[in-house]
XYZ file of C-alpha atoms in Angstrom:
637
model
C -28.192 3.828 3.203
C -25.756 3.284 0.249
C -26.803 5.938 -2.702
C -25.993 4.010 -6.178
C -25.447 6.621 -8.633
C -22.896 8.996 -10.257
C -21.580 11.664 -8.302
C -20.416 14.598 -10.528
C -17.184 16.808 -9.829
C -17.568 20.209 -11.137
C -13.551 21.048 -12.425
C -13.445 24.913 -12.340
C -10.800 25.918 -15.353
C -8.165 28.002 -14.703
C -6.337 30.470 -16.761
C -2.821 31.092 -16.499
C 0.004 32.388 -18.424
C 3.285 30.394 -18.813
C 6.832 31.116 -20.294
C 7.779 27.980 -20.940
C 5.476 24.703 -21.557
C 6.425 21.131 -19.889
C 4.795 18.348 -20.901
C 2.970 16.059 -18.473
C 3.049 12.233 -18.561
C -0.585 11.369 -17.696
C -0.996 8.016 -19.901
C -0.757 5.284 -17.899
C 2.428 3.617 -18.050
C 3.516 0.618 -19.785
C 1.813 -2.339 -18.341
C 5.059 -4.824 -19.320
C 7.160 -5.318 -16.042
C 10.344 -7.373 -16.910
C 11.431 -7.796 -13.543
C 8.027 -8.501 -12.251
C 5.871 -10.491 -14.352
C 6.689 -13.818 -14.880
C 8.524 -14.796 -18.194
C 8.352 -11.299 -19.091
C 4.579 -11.353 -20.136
C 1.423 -10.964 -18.028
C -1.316 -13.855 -18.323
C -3.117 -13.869 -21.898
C -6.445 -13.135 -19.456
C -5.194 -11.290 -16.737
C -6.728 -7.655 -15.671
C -3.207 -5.230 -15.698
C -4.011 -2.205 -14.115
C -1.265 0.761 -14.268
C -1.468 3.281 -11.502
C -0.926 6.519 -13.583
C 2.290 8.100 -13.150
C 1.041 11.581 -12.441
C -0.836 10.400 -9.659
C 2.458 8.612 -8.609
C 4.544 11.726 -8.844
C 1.686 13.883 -7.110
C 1.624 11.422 -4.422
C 5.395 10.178 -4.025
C 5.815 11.333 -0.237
C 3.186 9.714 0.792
C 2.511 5.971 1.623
C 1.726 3.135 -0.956
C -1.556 2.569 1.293
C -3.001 5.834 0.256
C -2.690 5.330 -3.477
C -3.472 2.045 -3.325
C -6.725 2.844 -1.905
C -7.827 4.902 -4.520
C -8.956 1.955 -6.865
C -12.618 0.720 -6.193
C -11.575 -3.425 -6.291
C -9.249 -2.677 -3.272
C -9.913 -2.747 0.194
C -7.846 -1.041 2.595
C -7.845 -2.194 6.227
C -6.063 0.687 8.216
C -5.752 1.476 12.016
C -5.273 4.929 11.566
C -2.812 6.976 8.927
C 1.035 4.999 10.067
C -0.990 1.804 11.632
C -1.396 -0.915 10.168
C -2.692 -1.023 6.708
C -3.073 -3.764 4.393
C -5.392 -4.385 1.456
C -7.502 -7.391 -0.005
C -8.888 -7.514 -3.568
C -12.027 -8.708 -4.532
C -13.308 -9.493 -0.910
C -10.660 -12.651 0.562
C -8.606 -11.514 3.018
C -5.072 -9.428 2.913
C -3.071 -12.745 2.728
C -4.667 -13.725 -0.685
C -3.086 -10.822 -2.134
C 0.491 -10.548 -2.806
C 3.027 -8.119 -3.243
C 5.549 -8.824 -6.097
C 9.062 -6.096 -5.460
C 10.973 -6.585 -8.645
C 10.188 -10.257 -9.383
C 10.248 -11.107 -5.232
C 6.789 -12.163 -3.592
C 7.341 -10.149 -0.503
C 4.861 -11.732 1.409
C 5.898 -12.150 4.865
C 5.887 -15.415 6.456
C 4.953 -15.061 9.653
C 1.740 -13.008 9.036
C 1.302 -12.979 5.328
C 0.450 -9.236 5.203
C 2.970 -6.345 4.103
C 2.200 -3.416 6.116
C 1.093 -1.189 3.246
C 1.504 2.596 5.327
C 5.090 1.582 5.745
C 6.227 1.971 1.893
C 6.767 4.623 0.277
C 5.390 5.320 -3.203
C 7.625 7.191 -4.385
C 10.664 4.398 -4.145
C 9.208 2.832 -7.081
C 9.105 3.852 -11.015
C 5.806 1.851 -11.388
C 3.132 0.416 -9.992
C 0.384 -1.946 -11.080
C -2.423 -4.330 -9.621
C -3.487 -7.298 -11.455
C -6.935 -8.358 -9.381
C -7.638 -12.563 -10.189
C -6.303 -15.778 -8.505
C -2.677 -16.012 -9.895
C -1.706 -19.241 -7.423
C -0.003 -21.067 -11.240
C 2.599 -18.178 -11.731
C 3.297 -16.746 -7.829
C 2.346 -19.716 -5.693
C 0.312 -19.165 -2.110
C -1.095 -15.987 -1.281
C -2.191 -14.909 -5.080
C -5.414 -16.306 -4.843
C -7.257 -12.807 -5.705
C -4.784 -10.573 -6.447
C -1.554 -8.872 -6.763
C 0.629 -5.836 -6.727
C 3.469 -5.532 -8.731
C 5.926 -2.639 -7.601
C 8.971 -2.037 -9.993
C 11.944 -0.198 -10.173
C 13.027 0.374 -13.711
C 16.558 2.056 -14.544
C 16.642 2.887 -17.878
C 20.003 2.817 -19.520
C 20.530 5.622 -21.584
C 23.349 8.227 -21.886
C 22.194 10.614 -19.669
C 24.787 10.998 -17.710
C 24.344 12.153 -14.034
C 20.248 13.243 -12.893
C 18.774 14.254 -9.398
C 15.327 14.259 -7.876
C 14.364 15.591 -4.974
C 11.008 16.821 -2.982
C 9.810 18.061 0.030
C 6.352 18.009 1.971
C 4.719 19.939 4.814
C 1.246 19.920 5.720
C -1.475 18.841 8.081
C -0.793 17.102 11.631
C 2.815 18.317 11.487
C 3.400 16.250 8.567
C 7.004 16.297 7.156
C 8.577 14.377 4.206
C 11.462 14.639 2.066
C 11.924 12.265 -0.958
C 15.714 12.549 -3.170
C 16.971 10.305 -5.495
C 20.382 10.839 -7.524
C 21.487 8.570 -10.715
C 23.847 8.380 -13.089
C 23.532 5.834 -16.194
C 25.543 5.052 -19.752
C 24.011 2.761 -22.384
C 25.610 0.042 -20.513
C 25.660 1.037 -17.073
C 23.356 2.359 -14.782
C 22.765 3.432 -10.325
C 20.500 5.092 -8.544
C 20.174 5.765 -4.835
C 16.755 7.246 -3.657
C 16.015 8.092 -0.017
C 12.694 9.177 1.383
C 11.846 10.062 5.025
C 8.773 11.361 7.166
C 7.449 12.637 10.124
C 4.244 12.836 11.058
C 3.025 14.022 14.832
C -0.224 12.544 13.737
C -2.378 14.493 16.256
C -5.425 15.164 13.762
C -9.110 16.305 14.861
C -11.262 13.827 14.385
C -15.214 13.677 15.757
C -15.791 10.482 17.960
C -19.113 8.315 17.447
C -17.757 6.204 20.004
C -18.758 8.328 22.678
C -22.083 9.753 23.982
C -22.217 13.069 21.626
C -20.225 12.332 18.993
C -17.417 15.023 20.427
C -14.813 16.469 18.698
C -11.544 14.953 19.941
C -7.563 15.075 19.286
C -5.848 11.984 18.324
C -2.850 11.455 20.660
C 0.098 9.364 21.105
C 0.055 7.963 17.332
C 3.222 9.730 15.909
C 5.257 7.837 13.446
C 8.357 7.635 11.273
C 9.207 6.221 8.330
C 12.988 5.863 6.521
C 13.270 3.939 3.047
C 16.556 3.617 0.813
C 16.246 1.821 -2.300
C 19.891 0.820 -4.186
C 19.764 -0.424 -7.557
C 22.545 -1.052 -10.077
C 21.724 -2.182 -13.652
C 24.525 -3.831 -16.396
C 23.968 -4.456 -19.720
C 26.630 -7.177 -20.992
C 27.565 -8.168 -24.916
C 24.085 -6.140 -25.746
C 22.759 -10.115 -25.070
C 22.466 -10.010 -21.277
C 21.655 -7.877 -18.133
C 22.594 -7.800 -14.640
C 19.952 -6.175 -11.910
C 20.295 -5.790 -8.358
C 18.042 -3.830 -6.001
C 18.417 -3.214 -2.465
C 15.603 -1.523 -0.381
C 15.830 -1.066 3.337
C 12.635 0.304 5.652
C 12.352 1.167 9.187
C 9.192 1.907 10.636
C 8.499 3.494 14.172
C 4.648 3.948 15.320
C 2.601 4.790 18.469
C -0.502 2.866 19.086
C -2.851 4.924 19.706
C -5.705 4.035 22.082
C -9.334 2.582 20.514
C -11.944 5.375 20.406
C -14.222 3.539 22.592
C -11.234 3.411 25.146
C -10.949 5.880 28.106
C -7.512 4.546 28.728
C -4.591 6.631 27.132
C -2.230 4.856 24.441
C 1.134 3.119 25.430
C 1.605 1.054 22.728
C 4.780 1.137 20.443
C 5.749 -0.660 17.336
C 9.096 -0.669 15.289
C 9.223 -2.432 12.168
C 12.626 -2.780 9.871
C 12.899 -4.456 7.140
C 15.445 -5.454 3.942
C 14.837 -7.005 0.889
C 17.478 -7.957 -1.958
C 16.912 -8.862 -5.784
C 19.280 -10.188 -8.477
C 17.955 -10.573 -11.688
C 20.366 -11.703 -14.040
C 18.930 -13.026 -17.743
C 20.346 -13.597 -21.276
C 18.396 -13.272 -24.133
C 18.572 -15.703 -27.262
C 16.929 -15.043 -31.132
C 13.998 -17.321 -29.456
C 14.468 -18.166 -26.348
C 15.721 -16.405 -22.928
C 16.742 -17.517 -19.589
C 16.370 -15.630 -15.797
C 17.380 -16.614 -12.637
C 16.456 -14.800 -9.540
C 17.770 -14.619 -6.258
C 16.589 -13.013 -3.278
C 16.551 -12.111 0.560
C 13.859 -10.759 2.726
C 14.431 -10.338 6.514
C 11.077 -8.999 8.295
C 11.878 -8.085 11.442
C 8.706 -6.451 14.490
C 8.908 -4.981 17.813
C 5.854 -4.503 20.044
C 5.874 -3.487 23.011
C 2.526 -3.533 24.804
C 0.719 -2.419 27.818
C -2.063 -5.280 28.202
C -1.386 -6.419 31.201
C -0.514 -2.706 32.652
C 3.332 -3.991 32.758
C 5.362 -3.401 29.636
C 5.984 -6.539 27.541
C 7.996 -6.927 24.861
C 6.878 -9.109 21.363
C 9.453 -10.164 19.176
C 9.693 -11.427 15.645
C 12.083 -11.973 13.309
C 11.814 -14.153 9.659
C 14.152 -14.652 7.120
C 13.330 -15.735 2.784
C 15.892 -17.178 1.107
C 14.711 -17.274 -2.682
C 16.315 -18.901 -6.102
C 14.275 -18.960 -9.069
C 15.062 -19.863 -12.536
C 12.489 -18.549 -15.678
C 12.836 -19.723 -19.146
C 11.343 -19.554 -22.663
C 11.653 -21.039 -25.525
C 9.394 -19.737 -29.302
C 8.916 -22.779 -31.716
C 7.591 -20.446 -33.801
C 6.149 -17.036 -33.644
C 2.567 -18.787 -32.656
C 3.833 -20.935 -30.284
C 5.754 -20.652 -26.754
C 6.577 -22.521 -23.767
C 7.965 -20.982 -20.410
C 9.359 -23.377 -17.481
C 10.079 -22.226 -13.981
C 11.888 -23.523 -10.702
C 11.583 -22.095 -7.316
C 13.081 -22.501 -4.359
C 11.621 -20.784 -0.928
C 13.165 -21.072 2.317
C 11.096 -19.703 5.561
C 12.659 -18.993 9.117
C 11.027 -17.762 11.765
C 10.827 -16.876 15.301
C 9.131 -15.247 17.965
C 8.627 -14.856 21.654
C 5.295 -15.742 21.337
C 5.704 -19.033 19.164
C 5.446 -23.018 20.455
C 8.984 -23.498 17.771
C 11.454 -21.991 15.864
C 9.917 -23.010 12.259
C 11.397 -23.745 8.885
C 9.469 -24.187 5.761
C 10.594 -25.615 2.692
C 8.736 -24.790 -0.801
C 10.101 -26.374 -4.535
C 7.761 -25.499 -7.122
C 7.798 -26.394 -10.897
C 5.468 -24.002 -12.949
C 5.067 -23.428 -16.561
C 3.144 -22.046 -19.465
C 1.964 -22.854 -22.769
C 1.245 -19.712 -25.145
C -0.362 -20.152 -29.004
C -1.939 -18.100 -31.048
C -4.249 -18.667 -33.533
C -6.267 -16.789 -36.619
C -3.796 -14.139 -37.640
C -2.874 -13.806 -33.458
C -6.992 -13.236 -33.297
C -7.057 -15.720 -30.706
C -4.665 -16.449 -27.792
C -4.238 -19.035 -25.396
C -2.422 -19.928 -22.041
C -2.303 -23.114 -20.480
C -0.397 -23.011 -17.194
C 0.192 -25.287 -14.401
C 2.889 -25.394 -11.033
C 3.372 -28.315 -8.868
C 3.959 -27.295 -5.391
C 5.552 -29.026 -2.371
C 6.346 -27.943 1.100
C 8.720 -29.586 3.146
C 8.256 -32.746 0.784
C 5.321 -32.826 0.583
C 3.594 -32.520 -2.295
C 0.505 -30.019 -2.299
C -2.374 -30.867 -5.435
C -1.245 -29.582 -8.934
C -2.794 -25.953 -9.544
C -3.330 -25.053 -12.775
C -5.215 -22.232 -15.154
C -6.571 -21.925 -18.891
C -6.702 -18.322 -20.343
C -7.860 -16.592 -23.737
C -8.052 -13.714 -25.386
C -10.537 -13.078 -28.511
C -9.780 -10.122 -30.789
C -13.172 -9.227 -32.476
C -14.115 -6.358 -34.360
C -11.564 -3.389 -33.782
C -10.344 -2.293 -30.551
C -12.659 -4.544 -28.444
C -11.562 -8.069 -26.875
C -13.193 -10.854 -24.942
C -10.702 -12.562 -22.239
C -11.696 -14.966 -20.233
C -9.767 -17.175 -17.180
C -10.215 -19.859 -14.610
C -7.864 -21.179 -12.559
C -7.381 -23.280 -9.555
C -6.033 -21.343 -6.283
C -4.085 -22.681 -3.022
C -3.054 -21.001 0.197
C -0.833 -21.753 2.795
C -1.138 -21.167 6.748
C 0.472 -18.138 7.122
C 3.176 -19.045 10.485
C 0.909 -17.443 12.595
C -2.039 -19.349 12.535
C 0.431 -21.822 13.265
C 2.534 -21.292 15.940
C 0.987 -18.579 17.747
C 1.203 -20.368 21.551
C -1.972 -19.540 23.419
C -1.567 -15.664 25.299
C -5.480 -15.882 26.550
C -6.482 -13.308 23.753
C -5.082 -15.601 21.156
C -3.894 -18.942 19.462
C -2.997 -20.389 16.657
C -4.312 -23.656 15.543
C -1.711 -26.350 14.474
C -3.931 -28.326 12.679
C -4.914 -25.822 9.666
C -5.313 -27.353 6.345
C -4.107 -25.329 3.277
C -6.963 -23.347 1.287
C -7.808 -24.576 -1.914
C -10.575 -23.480 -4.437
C -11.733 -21.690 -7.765
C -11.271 -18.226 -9.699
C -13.077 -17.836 -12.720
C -13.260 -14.367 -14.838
C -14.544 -13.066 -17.678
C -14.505 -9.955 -19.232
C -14.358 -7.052 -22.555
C -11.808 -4.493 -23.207
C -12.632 -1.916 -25.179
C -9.784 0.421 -26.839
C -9.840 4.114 -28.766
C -7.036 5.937 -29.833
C -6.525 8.644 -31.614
C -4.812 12.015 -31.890
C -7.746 14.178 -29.816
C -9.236 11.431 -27.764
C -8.234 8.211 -26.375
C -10.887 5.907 -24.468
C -10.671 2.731 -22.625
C -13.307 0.986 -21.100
C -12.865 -2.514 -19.133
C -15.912 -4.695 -17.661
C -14.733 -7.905 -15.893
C -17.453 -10.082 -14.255
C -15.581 -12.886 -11.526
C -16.404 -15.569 -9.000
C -14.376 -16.240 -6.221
C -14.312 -20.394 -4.466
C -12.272 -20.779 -1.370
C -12.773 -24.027 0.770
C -11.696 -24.691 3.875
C -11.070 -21.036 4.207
C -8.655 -19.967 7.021
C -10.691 -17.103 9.230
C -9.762 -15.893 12.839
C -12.878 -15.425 15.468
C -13.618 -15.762 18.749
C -13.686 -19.138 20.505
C -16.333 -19.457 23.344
C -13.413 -18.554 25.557
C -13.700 -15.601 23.894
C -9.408 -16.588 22.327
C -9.147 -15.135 18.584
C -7.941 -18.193 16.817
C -7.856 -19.503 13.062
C -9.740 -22.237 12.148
C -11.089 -23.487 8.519
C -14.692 -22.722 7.682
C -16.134 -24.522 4.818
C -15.678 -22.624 2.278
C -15.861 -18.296 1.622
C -17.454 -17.342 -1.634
C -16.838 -13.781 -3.409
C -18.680 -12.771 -7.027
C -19.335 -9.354 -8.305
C -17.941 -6.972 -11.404
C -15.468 -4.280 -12.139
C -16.440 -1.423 -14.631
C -13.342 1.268 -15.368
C -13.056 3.478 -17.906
C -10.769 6.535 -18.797
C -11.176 9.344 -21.304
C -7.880 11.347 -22.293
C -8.828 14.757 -24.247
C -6.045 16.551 -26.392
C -6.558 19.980 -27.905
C -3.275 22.158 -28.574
C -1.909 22.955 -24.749
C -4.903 21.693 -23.005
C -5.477 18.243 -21.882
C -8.034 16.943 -19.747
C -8.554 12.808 -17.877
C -11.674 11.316 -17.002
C -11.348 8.036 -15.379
C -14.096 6.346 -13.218
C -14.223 2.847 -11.353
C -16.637 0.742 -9.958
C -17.089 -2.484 -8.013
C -19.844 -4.656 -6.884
C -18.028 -7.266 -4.190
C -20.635 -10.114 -2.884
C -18.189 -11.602 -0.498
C -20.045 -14.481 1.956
C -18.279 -16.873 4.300
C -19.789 -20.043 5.274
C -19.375 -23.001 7.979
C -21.761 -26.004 8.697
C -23.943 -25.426 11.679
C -26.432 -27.517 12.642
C -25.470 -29.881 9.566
C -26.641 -26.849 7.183
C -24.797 -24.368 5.998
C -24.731 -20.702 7.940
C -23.449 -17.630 5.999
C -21.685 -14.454 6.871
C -20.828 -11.441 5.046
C -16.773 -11.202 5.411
C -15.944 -8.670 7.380
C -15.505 -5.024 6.472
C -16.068 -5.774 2.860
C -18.481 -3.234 1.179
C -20.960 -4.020 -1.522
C -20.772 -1.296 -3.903
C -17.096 1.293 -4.417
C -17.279 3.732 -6.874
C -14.622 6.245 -7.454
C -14.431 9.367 -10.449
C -10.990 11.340 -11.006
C -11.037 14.854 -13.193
C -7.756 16.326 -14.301
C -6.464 18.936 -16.380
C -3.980 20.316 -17.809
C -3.547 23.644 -19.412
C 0.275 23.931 -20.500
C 2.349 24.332 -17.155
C -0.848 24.152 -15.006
C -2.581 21.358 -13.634
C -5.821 20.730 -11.365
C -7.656 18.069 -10.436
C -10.182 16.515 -8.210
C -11.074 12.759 -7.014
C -14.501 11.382 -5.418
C -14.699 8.187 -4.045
C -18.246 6.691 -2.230
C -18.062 3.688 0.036
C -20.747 2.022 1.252
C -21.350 0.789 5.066
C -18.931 -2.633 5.556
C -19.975 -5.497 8.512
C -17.426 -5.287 11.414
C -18.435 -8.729 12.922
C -21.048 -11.439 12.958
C -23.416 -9.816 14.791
C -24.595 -7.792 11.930
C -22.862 -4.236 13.483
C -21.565 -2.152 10.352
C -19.949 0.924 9.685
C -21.261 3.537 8.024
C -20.475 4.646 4.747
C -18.821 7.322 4.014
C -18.004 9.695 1.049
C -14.373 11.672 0.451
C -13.426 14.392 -2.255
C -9.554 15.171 -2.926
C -8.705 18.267 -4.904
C -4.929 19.427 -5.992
C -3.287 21.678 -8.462
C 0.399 21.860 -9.404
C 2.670 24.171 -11.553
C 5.752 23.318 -13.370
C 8.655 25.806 -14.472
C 11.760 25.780 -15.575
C 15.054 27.651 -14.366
C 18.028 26.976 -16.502
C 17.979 23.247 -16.652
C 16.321 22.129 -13.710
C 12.739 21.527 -13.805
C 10.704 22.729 -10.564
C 7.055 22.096 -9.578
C 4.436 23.353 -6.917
C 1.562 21.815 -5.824
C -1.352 22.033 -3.124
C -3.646 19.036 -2.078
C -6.613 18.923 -0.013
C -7.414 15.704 1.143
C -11.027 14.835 2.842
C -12.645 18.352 1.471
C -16.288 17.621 2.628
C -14.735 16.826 6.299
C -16.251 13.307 6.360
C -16.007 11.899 10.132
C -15.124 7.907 8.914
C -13.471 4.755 9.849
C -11.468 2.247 7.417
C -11.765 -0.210 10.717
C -13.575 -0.442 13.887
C -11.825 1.894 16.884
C -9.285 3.842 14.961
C -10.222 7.463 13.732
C -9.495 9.137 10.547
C -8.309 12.627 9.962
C -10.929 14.976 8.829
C -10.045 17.775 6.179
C -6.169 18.266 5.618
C -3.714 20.676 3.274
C -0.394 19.739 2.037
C 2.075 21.905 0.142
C 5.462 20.413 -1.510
C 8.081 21.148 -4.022
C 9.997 18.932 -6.434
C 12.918 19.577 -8.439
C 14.321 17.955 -11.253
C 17.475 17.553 -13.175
């Protein structure tokens, strides 16, 4: 059973004497994304959550599932550290959340879902999840969330600056992450390159088997390469030129399910590339942006189902032009206009056709504020069309209440759509599954509401955020089993998700010493419902837990810094049948040290991850590694 309550981490303080003192950059980082927000500026109601840039640096060789994982609103689906991983927010499924690279939704067309343990965190500057249907600004697939990765080159004159870092640790883990740059005030590149290698053969305990016996995960190796390009102009001090180039490739063994007493055979290869311009001049009161960009997706599988090897392939190509504008009648009123233009390909062995899909969409926004900017208001709409044909306007109201100081009310409802993903479309029937050609898009209902509360001053800065929501999808798009026993899509009535966020984060200043505090906690209600019987039968969605709570301690004591994080999950449903898995409870501790020789700026640090060796699952038939250690060094110049 589930144990509501706060768990309390006990931070041991160290002493330690330094020659030199390097200051940290714990705040969390500046929640304005030019490249990735639209026109510049988030939502008047949205929920803009920066993932602090010490824990990015800390955890910059590893992948963007791990940290991504660490917030209590997001749920990570994972087949075992290098499988598949991909995350939902607020209890819908992984293809209602998208994934927004430097202005680009990057969600794939085929199967909608990004595989989360093949990115790198450490390609990107910043990183930042905005939880809340967002279908009026990014189209299909925001219906409960998003992800905003950004990389940022600052142009200063700096000159020429390297980065690089290396990683050993448990499972014959090996990563190296470099990045080089040189920038003027007008001119800026950067190339960054990260690699790793991980043999992946873990001890794990498996509750699969009669005993529970302690067992060695084998033939689930996997590498990962990512290069991220990026050039940045500045032209007449008016304009700016971006482009961005970021290239993946993915190799992983499949391991076997725990409840299998066949060995793994199973390979995958994924490699992708993705391209961004962002070109935009800027006006007293007004700027325009266009926005052009490529995504090629391409997956390998080769499989062992049928004993013989078979090989899947699938390839899709984005072609993407966009064009952002805004326009200030005054300094209380604003209006933004959008275009895009989305182009789908796709193919793969396993498909009935070749598709193409063709998306225009007009969106804009209406911004005023009122009382002394007190009160502020968005009014947003996008018409959407796919291969001519028009899909129902979506649309969104949102406000934001200043009331006494440092505390504000926001508020926001919108209307959400989805799209098949290609899949559920074209998936020609293999016996274990099909797609279903007759989907209808998912529509439905986000509505939010919430207080921010705000403290800041020299010694102590607080921040406290409580956002109540209810989630309405109808004719939500679920796969199950047919009574052939087929997985295959089909729309249920309608899937309902409510619940509440609480987060809050204490920074403590005093001289050298600095200590965070941050906790988060969700309550997800997430039902799914279809007409049986000519009443309506509900389901709890699958692997969607109740309660998530999660506390992080850090400090820092001039060059030193240690830390700890908690995080308690309760049991999730697996299937209809009412099976769940347990919950489970995992402690991370680490402690780095920064010095200095000459100019370069080096750092050592020590993490152990799963302390309490918790035995635990993120899905049904893959293991998780128990207790691990990782060592790495970074150096800076």
């Amino acid at each position: 059973m589930f144990v509501r309550g706060i768990f309390v981490c006990v931070l041991v303080g160290f002493h330690l004497l330094a020659k030199a003192d390097i200051g940290d950059t714990i705040i969390a980082l500046d929640p304005v994304y030019t490249k990735g927000v639209r026109f510049e500026d988030p939502s008047v109601g949205a929920k803009l959550i920066p993932i602090d840039s010490f824990q990015l640096e800390l955890n910059q060789m590893r992948s963007l599932a791990e940290v991504l994982n660490q917030q209590s609103f997001v749920n990570l689906g994972s087949l075992g550290p290098g499988g598949l991983a991909t995350m939902s927010i607020r209890g819908n499924g992984a293809d209602h959340t998208t994934i927004v690279w430097n202005g680009l939704n990057l969600k794939p067309p085929m199967s909608g879902q990004l595989n989360l343990s093949a990115v790198n965190a450490g390609m990107f500057d910043q990183v930042s999840i905005q939880p809340g249907g967002s279908s009026t600004m990014y189209g299909a697939g925001a219906a409960s969330g998003i992800v905003f990765l950004t990389n940022k080159l600052v142009l200063t004159d700096d000159g020429l600056g390297m980065n690089a870092g290396v990683e050993v640790g448990t499972a014959e883990t090996k990563s190296i992450n470099s990045s080089i740059k040189y920038s003027t005030n007008n001119f800026g590149t950067r190339l960054n390159i990260s690699m790793q290698q991980v043999a992946n053969n873990f001890e794990f305990f498996n509750t699969d088997r009669f005993g529970d016996p302690k067992e060695r995960q084998e033939h689930a190796a996997y590498k990962t390469l990512s290069v991220v390009q990026q050039n940045s102009f500045m032209l007449n001090g008016t304009a700016t030129l971006e482009t961005d180039i970021w290239y993946s490739r993915h190799f992983k063994e499949i391991p076997s399910l725990t409840s299998s007493l066949l060995p793994g055979r199973d390979e995958q290869r994924d490699e992708n590339l993705h391209i961004a311009i962002n070109a935009t001049k800027y006006g007293n009161n007004w700027f325009i942006k266009y926005r052009g960009g490529l995504l090629h997706y391409t997956i390998d599988y080769l499989g062992y189902t049928t004993g013989e090897p078979v090989l899947s392939e699938n390839r899709s190509l984005t072609l993407v032009n966009e064009l952002e504008s805004k326009y200030s009648f005054s300094q209380s009123q604003l209006i933004f206009l959008g275009l895009n233009s989305t182009i789908d390909y796709a193919a793969a062995s396993e498909y009935s056709k070749d598709p193409v899909r063709q998306k225009l969409d007009v969106f804009g926004r209406y911004t005023s504020f009122y009382f002394s900017n007190y009160l502020q208001i968005d009014i947003e709409a996008r018409v959407p069309s796919v291969n001519g044909r028009f899909i129902p306007l979506v649309y969104s109201g949102n406000i934001k209440i200043k009331t006494i100081e440092s505390v504000f009310l926001k508020g926001a409802g919108s209307k959400l759509y989805n799209l098949p993903d290609l899949n559920d479309l074209y998936w020609d029937s293999t016996g274990l599954a099909a797609g279903n050609p007759y989907l209808e898009p998912e529509y439905g209902w986000n509505i939010e509401a919430g207080i921010l509360h705000t403290h800041d001053r020299e010694q102590l800065s607080i921040t406290h955020e409580l956002t109540v929501y209810q989630n309405k999808l109808f004719d939500a798009i679920i796969w199950a089993q047919n009574d052939q026993n087929t997985w295959t899509p089909d729309n249920y009535d309608r899937s309902i998700t409510k619940g509440f966020e609480f987060t809050g984060k204490y920074i403590f200043k005093f001289i050298s010493t600095r200590m965070v505090f941050a906790y988060d906690y969700a309550y997800t209600d997430a039902m799914v419902y279809k007409m049986v019987n000519e009443r309506y039968e509900g389901k709890p969605m699958r692997y969607v837990p109740l309660n998530k709570a999660g506390v992080r301690i850090q400090l820092f004591v001039k060059n030193f810094s240690a830390g700890t994080y908690a995080q308690l999950i309760e049991e999730r449903p697996i299937d209809r049948a009412g099976n769940y898995l347990e919950p489970y409870a995992l402690v991370n501790l680490n402690a780095r040290y920064r010095f200095k020789i000459k100019r370069a700026k080096l750092a050592v640090y020590l993490k152990i991850t799963n302390l309490l060796d918790t035995n635990y699952k993120l899905r049904a038939g893959y293991a998780q590694p128990l207790r691990g250690f990782y060592t790495g060094l970074i150096y800076t110049l």
